[in-house]
Tab-separated table of C-alpha atoms and ligand atoms in Angstrom:
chain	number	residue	atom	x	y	z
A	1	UNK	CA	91.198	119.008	67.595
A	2	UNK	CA	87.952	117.103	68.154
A	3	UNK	CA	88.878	115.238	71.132
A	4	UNK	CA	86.471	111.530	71.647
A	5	UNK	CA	87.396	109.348	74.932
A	6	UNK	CA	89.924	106.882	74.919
A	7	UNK	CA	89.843	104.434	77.279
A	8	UNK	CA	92.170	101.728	78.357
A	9	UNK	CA	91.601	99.520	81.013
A	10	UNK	CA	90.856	101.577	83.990
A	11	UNK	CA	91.868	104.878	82.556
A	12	UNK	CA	90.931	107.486	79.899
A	13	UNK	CA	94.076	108.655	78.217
A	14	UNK	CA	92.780	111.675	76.920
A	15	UNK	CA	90.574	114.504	78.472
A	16	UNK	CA	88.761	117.639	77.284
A	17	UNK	CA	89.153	121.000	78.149
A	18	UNK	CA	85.887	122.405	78.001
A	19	UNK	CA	84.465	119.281	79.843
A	20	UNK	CA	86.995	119.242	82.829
A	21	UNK	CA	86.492	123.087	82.884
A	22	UNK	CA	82.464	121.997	83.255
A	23	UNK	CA	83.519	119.709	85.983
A	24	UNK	CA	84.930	122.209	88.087
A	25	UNK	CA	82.415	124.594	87.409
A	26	UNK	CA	80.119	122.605	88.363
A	27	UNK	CA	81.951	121.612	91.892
A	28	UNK	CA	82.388	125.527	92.344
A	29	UNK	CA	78.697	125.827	91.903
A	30	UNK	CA	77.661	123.323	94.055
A	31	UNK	CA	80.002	124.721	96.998
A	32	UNK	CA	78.685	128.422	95.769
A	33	UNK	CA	74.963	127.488	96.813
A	34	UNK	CA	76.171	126.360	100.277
A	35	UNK	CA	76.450	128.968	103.068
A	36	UNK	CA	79.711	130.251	103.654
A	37	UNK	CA	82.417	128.759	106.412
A	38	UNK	CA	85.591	130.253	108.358
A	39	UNK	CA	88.417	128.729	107.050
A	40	UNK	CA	91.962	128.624	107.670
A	41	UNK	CA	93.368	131.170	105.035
A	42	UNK	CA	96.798	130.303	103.129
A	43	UNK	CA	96.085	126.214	102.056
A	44	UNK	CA	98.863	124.335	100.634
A	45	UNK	CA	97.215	121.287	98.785
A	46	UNK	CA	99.576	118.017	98.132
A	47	UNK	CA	97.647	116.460	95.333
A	48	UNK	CA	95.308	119.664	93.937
A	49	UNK	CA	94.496	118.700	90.576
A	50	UNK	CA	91.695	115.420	90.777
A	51	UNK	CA	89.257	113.436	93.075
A	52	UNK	CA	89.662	114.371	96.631
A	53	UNK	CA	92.767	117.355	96.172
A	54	UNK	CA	90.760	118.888	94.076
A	55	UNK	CA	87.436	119.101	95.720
A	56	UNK	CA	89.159	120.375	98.978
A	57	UNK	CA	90.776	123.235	96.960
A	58	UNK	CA	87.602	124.187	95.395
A	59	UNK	CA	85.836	123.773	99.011
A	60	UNK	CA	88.331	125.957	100.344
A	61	UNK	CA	88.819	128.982	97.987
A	62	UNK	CA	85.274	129.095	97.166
A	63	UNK	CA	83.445	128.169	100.259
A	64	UNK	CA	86.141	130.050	102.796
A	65	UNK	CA	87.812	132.419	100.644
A	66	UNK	CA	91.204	130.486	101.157
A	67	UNK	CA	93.919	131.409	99.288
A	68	UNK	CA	95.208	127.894	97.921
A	69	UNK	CA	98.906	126.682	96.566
A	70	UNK	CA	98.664	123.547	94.778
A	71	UNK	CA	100.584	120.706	93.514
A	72	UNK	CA	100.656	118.211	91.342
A	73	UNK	CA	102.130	115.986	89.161
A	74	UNK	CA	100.203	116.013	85.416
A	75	UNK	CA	100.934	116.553	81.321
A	76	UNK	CA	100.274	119.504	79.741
A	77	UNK	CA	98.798	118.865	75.957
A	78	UNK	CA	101.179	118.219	72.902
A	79	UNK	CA	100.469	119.355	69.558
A	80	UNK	CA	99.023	115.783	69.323
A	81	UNK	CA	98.203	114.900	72.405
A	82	UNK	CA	95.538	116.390	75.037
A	83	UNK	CA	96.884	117.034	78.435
A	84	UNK	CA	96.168	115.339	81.465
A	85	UNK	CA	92.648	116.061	83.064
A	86	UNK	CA	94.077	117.327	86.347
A	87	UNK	CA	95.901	119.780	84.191
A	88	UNK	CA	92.909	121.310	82.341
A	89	UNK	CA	91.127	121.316	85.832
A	90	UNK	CA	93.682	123.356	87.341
A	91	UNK	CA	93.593	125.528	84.423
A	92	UNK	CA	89.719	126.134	85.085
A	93	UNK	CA	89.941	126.772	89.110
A	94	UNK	CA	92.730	129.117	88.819
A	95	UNK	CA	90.533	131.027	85.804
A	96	UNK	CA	87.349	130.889	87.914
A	97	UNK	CA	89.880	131.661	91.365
A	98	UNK	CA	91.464	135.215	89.520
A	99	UNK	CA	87.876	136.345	88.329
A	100	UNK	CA	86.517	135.640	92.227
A	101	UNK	CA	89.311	137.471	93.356
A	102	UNK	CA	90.991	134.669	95.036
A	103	UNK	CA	94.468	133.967	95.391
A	104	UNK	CA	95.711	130.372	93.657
A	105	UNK	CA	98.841	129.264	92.333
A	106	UNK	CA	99.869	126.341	91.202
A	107	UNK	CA	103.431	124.489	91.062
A	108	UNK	CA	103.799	121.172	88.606
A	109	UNK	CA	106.628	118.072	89.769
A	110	UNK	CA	107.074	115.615	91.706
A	111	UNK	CA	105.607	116.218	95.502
A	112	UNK	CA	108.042	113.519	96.644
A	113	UNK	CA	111.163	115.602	95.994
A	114	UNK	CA	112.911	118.219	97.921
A	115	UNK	CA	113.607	120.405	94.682
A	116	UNK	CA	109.068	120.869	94.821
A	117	UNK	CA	109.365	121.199	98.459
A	118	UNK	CA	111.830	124.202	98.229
A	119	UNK	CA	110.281	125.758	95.325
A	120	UNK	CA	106.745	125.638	97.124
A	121	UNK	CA	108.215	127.400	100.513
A	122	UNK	CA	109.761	129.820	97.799
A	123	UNK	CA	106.552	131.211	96.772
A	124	UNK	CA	104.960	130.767	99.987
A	125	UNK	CA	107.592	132.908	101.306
A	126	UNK	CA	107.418	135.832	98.697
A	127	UNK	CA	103.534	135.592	98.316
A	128	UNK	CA	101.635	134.338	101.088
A	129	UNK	CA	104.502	134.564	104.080
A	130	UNK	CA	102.915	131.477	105.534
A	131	UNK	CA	100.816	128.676	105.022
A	132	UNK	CA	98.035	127.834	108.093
A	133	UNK	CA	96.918	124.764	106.604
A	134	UNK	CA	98.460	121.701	104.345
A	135	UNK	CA	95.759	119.352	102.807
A	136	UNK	CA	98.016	116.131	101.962
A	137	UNK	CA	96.009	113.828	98.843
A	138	UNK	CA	98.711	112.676	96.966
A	139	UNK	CA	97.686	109.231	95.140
A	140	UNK	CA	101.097	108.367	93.674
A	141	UNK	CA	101.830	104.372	92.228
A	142	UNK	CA	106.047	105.223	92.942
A	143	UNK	CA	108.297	107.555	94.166
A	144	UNK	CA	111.534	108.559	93.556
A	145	UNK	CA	113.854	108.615	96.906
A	146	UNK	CA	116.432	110.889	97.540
A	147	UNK	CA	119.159	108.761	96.096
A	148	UNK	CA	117.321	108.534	92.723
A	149	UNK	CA	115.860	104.712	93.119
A	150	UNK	CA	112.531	104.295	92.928
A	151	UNK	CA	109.914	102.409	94.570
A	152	UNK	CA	106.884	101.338	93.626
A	153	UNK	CA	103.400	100.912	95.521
A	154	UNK	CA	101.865	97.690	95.078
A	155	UNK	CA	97.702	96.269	95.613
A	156	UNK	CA	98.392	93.228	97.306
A	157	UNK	CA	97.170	91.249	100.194
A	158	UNK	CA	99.624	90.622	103.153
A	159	UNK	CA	99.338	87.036	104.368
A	160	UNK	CA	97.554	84.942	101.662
A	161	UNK	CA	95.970	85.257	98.528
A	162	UNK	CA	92.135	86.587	98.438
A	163	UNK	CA	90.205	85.112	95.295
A	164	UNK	CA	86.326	87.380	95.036
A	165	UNK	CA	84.537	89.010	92.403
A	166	UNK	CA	85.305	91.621	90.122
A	167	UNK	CA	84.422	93.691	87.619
A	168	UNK	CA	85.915	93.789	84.332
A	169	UNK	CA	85.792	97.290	83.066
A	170	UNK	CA	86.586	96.597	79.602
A	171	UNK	CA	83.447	94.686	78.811
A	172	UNK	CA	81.464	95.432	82.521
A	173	UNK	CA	81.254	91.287	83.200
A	174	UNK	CA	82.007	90.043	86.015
A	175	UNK	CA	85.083	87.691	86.698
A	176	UNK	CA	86.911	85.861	89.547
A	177	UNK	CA	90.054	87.657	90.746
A	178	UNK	CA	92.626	86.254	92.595
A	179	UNK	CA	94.937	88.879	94.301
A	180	UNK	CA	98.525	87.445	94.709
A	181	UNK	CA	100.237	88.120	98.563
A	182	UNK	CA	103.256	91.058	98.511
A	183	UNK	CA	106.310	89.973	99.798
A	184	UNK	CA	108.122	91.992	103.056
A	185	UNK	CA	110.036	94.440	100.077
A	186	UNK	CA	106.558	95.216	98.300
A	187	UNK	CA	105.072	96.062	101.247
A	188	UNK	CA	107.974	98.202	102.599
A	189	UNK	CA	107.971	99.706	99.423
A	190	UNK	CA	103.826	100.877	99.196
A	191	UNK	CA	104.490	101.897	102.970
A	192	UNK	CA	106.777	104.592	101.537
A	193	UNK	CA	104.852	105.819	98.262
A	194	UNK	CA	101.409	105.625	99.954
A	195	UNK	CA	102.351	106.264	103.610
A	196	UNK	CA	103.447	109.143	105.548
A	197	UNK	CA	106.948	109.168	105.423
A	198	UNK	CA	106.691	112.366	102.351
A	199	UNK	CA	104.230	114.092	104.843
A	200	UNK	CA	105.941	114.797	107.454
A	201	UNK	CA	108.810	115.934	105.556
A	202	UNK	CA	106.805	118.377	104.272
A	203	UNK	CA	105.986	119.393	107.431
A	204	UNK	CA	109.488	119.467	108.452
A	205	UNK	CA	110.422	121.493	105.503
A	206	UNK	CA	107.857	124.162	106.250
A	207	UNK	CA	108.310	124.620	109.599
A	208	UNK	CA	112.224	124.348	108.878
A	209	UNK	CA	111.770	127.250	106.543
A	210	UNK	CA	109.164	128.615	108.943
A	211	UNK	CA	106.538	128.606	106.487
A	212	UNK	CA	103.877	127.172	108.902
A	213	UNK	CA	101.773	129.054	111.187
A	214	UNK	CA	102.504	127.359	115.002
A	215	UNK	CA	99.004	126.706	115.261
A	216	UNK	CA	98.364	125.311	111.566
A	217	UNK	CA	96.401	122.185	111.197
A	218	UNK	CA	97.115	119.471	108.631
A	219	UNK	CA	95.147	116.301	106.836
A	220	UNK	CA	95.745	113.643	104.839
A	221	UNK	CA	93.034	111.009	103.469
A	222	UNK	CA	92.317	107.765	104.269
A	223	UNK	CA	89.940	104.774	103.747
A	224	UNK	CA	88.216	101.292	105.615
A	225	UNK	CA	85.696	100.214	103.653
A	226	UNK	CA	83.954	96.916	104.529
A	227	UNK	CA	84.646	93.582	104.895
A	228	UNK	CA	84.535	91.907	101.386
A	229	UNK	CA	87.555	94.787	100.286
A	230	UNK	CA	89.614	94.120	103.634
A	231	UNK	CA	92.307	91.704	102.394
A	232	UNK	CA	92.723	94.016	99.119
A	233	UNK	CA	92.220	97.115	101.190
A	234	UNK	CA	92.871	98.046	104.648
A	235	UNK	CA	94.676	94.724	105.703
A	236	UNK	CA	96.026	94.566	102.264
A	237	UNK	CA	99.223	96.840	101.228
A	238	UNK	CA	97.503	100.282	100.429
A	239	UNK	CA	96.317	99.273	104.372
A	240	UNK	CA	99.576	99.097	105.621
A	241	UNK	CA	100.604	102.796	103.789
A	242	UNK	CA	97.503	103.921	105.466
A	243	UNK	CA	97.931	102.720	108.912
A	244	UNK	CA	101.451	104.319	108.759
A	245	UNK	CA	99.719	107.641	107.985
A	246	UNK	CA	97.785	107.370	110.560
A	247	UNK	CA	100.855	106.762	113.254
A	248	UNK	CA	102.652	109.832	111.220
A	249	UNK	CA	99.529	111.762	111.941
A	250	UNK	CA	100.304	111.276	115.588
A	251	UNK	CA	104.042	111.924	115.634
A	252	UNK	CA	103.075	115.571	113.712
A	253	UNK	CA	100.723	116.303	116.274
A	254	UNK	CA	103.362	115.520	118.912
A	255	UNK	CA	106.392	117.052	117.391
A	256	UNK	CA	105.523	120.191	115.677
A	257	UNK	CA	104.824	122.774	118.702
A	258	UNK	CA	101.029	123.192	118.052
A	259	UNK	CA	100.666	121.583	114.542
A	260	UNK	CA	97.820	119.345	114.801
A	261	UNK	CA	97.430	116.133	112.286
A	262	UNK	CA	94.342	115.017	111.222
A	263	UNK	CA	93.714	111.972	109.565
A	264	UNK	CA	89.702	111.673	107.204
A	265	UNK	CA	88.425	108.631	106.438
A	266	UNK	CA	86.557	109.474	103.368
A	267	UNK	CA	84.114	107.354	101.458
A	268	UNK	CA	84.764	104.895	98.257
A	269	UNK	CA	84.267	107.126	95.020
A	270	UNK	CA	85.223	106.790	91.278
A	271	UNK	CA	88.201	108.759	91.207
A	272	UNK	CA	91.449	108.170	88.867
A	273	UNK	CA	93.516	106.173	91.794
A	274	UNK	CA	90.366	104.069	93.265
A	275	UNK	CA	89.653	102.592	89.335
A	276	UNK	CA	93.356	101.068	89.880
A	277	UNK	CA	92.251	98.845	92.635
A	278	UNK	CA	90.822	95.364	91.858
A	279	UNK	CA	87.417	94.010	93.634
A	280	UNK	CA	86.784	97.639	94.602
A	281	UNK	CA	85.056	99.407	91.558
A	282	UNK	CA	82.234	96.355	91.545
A	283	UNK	CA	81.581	97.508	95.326
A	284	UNK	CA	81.450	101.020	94.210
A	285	UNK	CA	78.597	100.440	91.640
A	286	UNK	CA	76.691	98.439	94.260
A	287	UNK	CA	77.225	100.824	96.951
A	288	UNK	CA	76.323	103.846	94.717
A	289	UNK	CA	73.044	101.856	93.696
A	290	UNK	CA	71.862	101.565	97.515
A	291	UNK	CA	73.142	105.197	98.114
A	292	UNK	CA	71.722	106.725	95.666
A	293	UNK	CA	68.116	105.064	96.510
A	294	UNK	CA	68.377	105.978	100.239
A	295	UNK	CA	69.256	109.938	98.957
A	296	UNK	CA	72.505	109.439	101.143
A	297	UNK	CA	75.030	109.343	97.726
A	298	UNK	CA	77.632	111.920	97.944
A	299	UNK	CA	80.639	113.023	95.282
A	300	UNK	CA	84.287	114.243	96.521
A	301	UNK	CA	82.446	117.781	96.467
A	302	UNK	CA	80.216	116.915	98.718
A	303	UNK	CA	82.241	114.769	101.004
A	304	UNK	CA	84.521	117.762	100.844
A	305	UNK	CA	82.060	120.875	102.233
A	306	UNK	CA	80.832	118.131	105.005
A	307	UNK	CA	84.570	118.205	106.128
A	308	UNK	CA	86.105	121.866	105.639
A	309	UNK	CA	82.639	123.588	105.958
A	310	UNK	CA	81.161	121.247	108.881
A	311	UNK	CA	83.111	118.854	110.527
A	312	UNK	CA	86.186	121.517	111.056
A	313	UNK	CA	84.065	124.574	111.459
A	314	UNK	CA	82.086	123.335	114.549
A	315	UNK	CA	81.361	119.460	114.575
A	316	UNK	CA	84.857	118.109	115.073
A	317	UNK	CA	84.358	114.411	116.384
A	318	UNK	CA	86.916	111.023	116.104
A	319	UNK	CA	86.534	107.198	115.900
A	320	UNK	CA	88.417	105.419	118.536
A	321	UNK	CA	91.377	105.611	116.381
A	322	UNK	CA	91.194	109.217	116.567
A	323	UNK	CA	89.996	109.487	112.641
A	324	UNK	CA	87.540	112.052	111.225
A	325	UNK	CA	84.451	109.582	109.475
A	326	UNK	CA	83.257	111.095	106.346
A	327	UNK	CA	82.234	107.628	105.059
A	328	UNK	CA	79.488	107.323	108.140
A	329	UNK	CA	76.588	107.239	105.306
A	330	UNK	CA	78.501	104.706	103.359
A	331	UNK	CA	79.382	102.291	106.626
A	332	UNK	CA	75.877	102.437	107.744
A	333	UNK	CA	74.501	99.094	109.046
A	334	UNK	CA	71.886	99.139	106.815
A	335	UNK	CA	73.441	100.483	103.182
A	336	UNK	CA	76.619	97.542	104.211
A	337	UNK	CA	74.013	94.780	104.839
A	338	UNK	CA	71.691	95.821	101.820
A	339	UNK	CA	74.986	96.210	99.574
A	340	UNK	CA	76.841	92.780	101.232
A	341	UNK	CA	72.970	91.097	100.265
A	342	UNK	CA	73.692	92.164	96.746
A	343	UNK	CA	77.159	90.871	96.250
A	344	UNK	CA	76.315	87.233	97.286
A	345	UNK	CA	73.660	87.444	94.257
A	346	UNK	CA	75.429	89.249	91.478
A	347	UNK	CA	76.066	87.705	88.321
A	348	UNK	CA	76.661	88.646	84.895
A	349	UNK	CA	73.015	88.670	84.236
A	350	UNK	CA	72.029	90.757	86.781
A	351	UNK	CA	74.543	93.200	86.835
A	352	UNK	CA	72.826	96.098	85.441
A	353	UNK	CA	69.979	95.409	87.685
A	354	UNK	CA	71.421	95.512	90.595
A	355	UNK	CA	74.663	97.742	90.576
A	356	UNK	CA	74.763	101.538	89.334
A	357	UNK	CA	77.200	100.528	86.445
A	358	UNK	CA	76.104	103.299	84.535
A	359	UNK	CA	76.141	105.690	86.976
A	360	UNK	CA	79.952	104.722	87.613
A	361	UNK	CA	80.659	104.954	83.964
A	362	UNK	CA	78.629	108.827	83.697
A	363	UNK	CA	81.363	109.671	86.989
A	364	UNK	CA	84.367	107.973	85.251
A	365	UNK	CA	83.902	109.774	81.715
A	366	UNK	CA	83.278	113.201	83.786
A	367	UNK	CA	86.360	112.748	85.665
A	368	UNK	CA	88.079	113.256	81.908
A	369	UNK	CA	85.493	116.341	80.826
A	370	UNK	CA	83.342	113.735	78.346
A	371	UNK	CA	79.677	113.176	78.780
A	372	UNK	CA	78.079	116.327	79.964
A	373	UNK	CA	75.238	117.353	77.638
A	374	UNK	CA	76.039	121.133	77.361
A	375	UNK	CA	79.743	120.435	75.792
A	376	UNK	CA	79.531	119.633	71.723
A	377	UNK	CA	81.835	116.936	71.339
A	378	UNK	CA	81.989	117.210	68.020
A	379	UNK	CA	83.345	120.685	67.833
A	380	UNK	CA	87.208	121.513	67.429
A	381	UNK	CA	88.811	122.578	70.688
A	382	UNK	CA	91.755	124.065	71.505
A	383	UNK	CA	93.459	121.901	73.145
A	384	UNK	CA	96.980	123.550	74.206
A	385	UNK	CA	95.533	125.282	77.246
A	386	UNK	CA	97.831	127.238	80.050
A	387	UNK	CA	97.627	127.212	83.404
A	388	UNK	CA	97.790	131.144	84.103
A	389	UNK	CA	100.586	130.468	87.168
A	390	UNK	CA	102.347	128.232	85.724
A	391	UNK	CA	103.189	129.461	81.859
B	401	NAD	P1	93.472	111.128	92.475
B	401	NAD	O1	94.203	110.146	91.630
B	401	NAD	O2	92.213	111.708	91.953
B	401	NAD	O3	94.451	112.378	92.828
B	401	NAD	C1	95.824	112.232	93.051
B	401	NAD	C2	96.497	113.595	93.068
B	401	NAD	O4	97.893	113.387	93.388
B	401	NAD	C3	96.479	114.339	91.727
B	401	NAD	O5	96.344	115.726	91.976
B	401	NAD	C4	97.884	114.087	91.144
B	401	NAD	O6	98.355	115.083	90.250
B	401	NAD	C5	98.703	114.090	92.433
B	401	NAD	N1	99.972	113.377	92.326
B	401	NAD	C6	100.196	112.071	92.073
B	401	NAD	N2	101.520	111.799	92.121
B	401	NAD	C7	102.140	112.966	92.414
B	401	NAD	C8	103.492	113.342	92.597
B	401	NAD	N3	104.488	112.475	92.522
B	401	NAD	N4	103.760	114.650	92.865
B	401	NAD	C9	102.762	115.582	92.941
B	401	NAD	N5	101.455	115.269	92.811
B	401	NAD	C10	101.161	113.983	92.542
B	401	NAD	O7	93.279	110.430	93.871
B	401	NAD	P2	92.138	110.461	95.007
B	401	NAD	O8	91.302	109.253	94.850
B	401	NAD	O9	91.523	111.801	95.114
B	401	NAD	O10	93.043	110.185	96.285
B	401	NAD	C11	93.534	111.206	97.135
B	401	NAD	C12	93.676	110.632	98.533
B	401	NAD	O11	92.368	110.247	99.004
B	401	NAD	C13	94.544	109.342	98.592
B	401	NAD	O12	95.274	109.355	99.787
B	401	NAD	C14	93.490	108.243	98.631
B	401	NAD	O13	93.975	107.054	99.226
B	401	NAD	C15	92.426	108.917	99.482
B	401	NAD	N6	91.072	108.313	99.402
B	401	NAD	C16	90.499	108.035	98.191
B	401	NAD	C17	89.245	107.426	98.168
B	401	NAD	C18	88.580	107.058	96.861
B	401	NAD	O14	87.618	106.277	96.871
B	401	NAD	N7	88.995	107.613	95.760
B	401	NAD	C19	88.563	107.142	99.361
B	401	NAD	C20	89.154	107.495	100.577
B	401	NAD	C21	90.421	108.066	100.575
């Protein structure tokens, strides 16, 4: 099949195999040409397949010489249809993993439900005994509870309605948004898809099963951002999720014997979940304009080696909330004055000018394999690849 992007609204709906397989490459060559790291050795990863899940698999296996369990939730293809991009990226790392000699399986379903939890400690049991760390990026919109409702996350504000700009990503123009306030349910609800409720029992269910080293360390992802994305943000809904990660993160640390918690507060990137959230992708092509001129601009890669390479090997430091920063380049005084100077001017005939729209569309379209130069996207492809653990 010759397989063109397809893109609706804030998502691509198809992806390429060769390309994804390019994009991981590419992330494996980046960490390849950085020096080597101890790292903790059996890695479960809660969220493996894009943006920040991937990246800390790659970091780990390649750059530490982890072995690495994944999972996620994505499509293979159809005769008709290509599968999911997260699916053709695992295909690649485990591909790339088996020829490096590295150990990496991967299990497909819902994270959320104890049926994945018991078949992960299942293979952990027969083929890695136990797992030392558990990397938790799960980006989910619902989940589906024990007693088979479901809930649903929501992006809302808390107290009142925030009106700002936005940017349309169906013609790139700016617009005025107006983001409606959740009600008590909505936000109970996005507390317990995007908050840390699911981790813990996972943590529970390993050590349960004792399929977690006593001194095994564990961390989940976060974000702040500034000021003009606070009432959509971190005092909005996906806030309130995160601010209950953040007081899980605590009760692991002082539950689990010697299991410590760590929570990272990475920086704002183009990645599948972060195109979902209104006001926030016009920030992101400002911000990546001023980054990208000071030389400071970093991908999930590269946020990814600063954390499992630096910041755990010997540089370990906490905000007052006890927080890893990984988004210190992108809260700089200077980049957050430079990029709030730029919002009050933006308009629609500016916009190119002044943000790195183009640059957000080149990341967006790699994110689904399109766009890089050395793929012929004109050629037939095959799209019904496996994923060697999993067929
Ligand atoms: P993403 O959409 O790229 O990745 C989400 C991952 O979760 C995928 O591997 C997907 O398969 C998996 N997943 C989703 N639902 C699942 C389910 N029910 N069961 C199993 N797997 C499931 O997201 P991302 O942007 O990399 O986000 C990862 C974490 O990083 C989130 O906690 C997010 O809030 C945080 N974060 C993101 C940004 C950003 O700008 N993108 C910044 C800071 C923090």
């Amino acid at each position: 099949m010759v397989v063109k992007p397809k893109i609706r609204g804030f998502i691509c709906t198809t992806a390429h195999p060769e390309g994804c397989a390019e994009n991981v490459k590419r992330q494996i060559n980046f960490i390849q040409s950085k020096p080597k790291f101890n790292c903790k050795k059996n890695i479960l990863i809660i969220g493996c397949s894009t943006g920040y899940g991937l990246a800390s698999r790659i970091t780990c296996a390649f750059g530490g010489d982890s072995s690495t369990l994944g999972v996620m939730f994505e499509h293979p293809a159809t005769s008709k249809r290509t599968a999911t991009s997260g699916w053709y990226n695992t295909a690649a790392f485990e591909k790339m993993a088996m020829s490096h000699n590295l150990y990496a399986k991967t299990i497909n379903g819902d994270a959320f439900s104890q049926k994945i939890k018991d078949q992960v400690i299942n293979v952990i049991k027969s083929d890695l005994g136990k797992v030392d760390m558990v990397i938790y990026s799960l980006a989910a919109p619902r989940r589906t509870m024990p007693d088979s409702t479901k809930v649903s996350s929501v992006l809302k504000t808390v107290d009142k309605d925030y009106t700002n700009k936005t940017i349309n990503l169906n013609n790139n123009t700016l617009s005025k948004v107006t983001i409606p306030c959740a009600n008590e349910q909505e936000i109970e609800n996005t507390i317990k898809v995007m908050g840390g409720e699911d981790w813990k029992n996972w943590i529970i269910s390993l050590k349960k099963a004792d399929a977690i080293t006593d001194d095994a360390i564990t961390v989940a992802y976060s974000y702040v951002g500034p000021e003009i994305t606070f009432p959509i943000y971190a005092e909005g809904t996906i806030g309130m999720a995160k601010n209950h990660l953040l007081k899980t993160a605590n009760e692991i640390t002082n539950s689990m014997g010697g299991i410590k918690a760590y929570i990272s507060v990475n920086k704002a990137l183009v990645t599948q979940s972060s195109a979902a959230i209104p006001i926030v992708p016009l920030y992101i092509t400002i911000l990546y304009k001023v980054m990208k001129e000071r030389g400071v601009h970093e991908g999930c890669i590269e946020q990814m080696y600063r954390l499992f390479g630096e910041k755990f090997g010997s540089n370990l430091n906490f905000d007052e909330k006890g927080r890893i920063r990984l988004d210190d380049y992108e809260m700089k005084i200077d980049i957050q004055q430079k990029v709030l100077d730029v919002w009050k001017t933006i308009n629609n005939d500016n916009i190119k000018e002044l943000t790195d729209i183009d640059g957000y569309w080149e990341e967006f379209y790699k994110m689904f394999g399109f766009n890089f130069p050395n793929i012929d996207y004109d050629k037939d492809v095959n799209i019904e690849v496996n994923v060697p653990s999993i067929d």
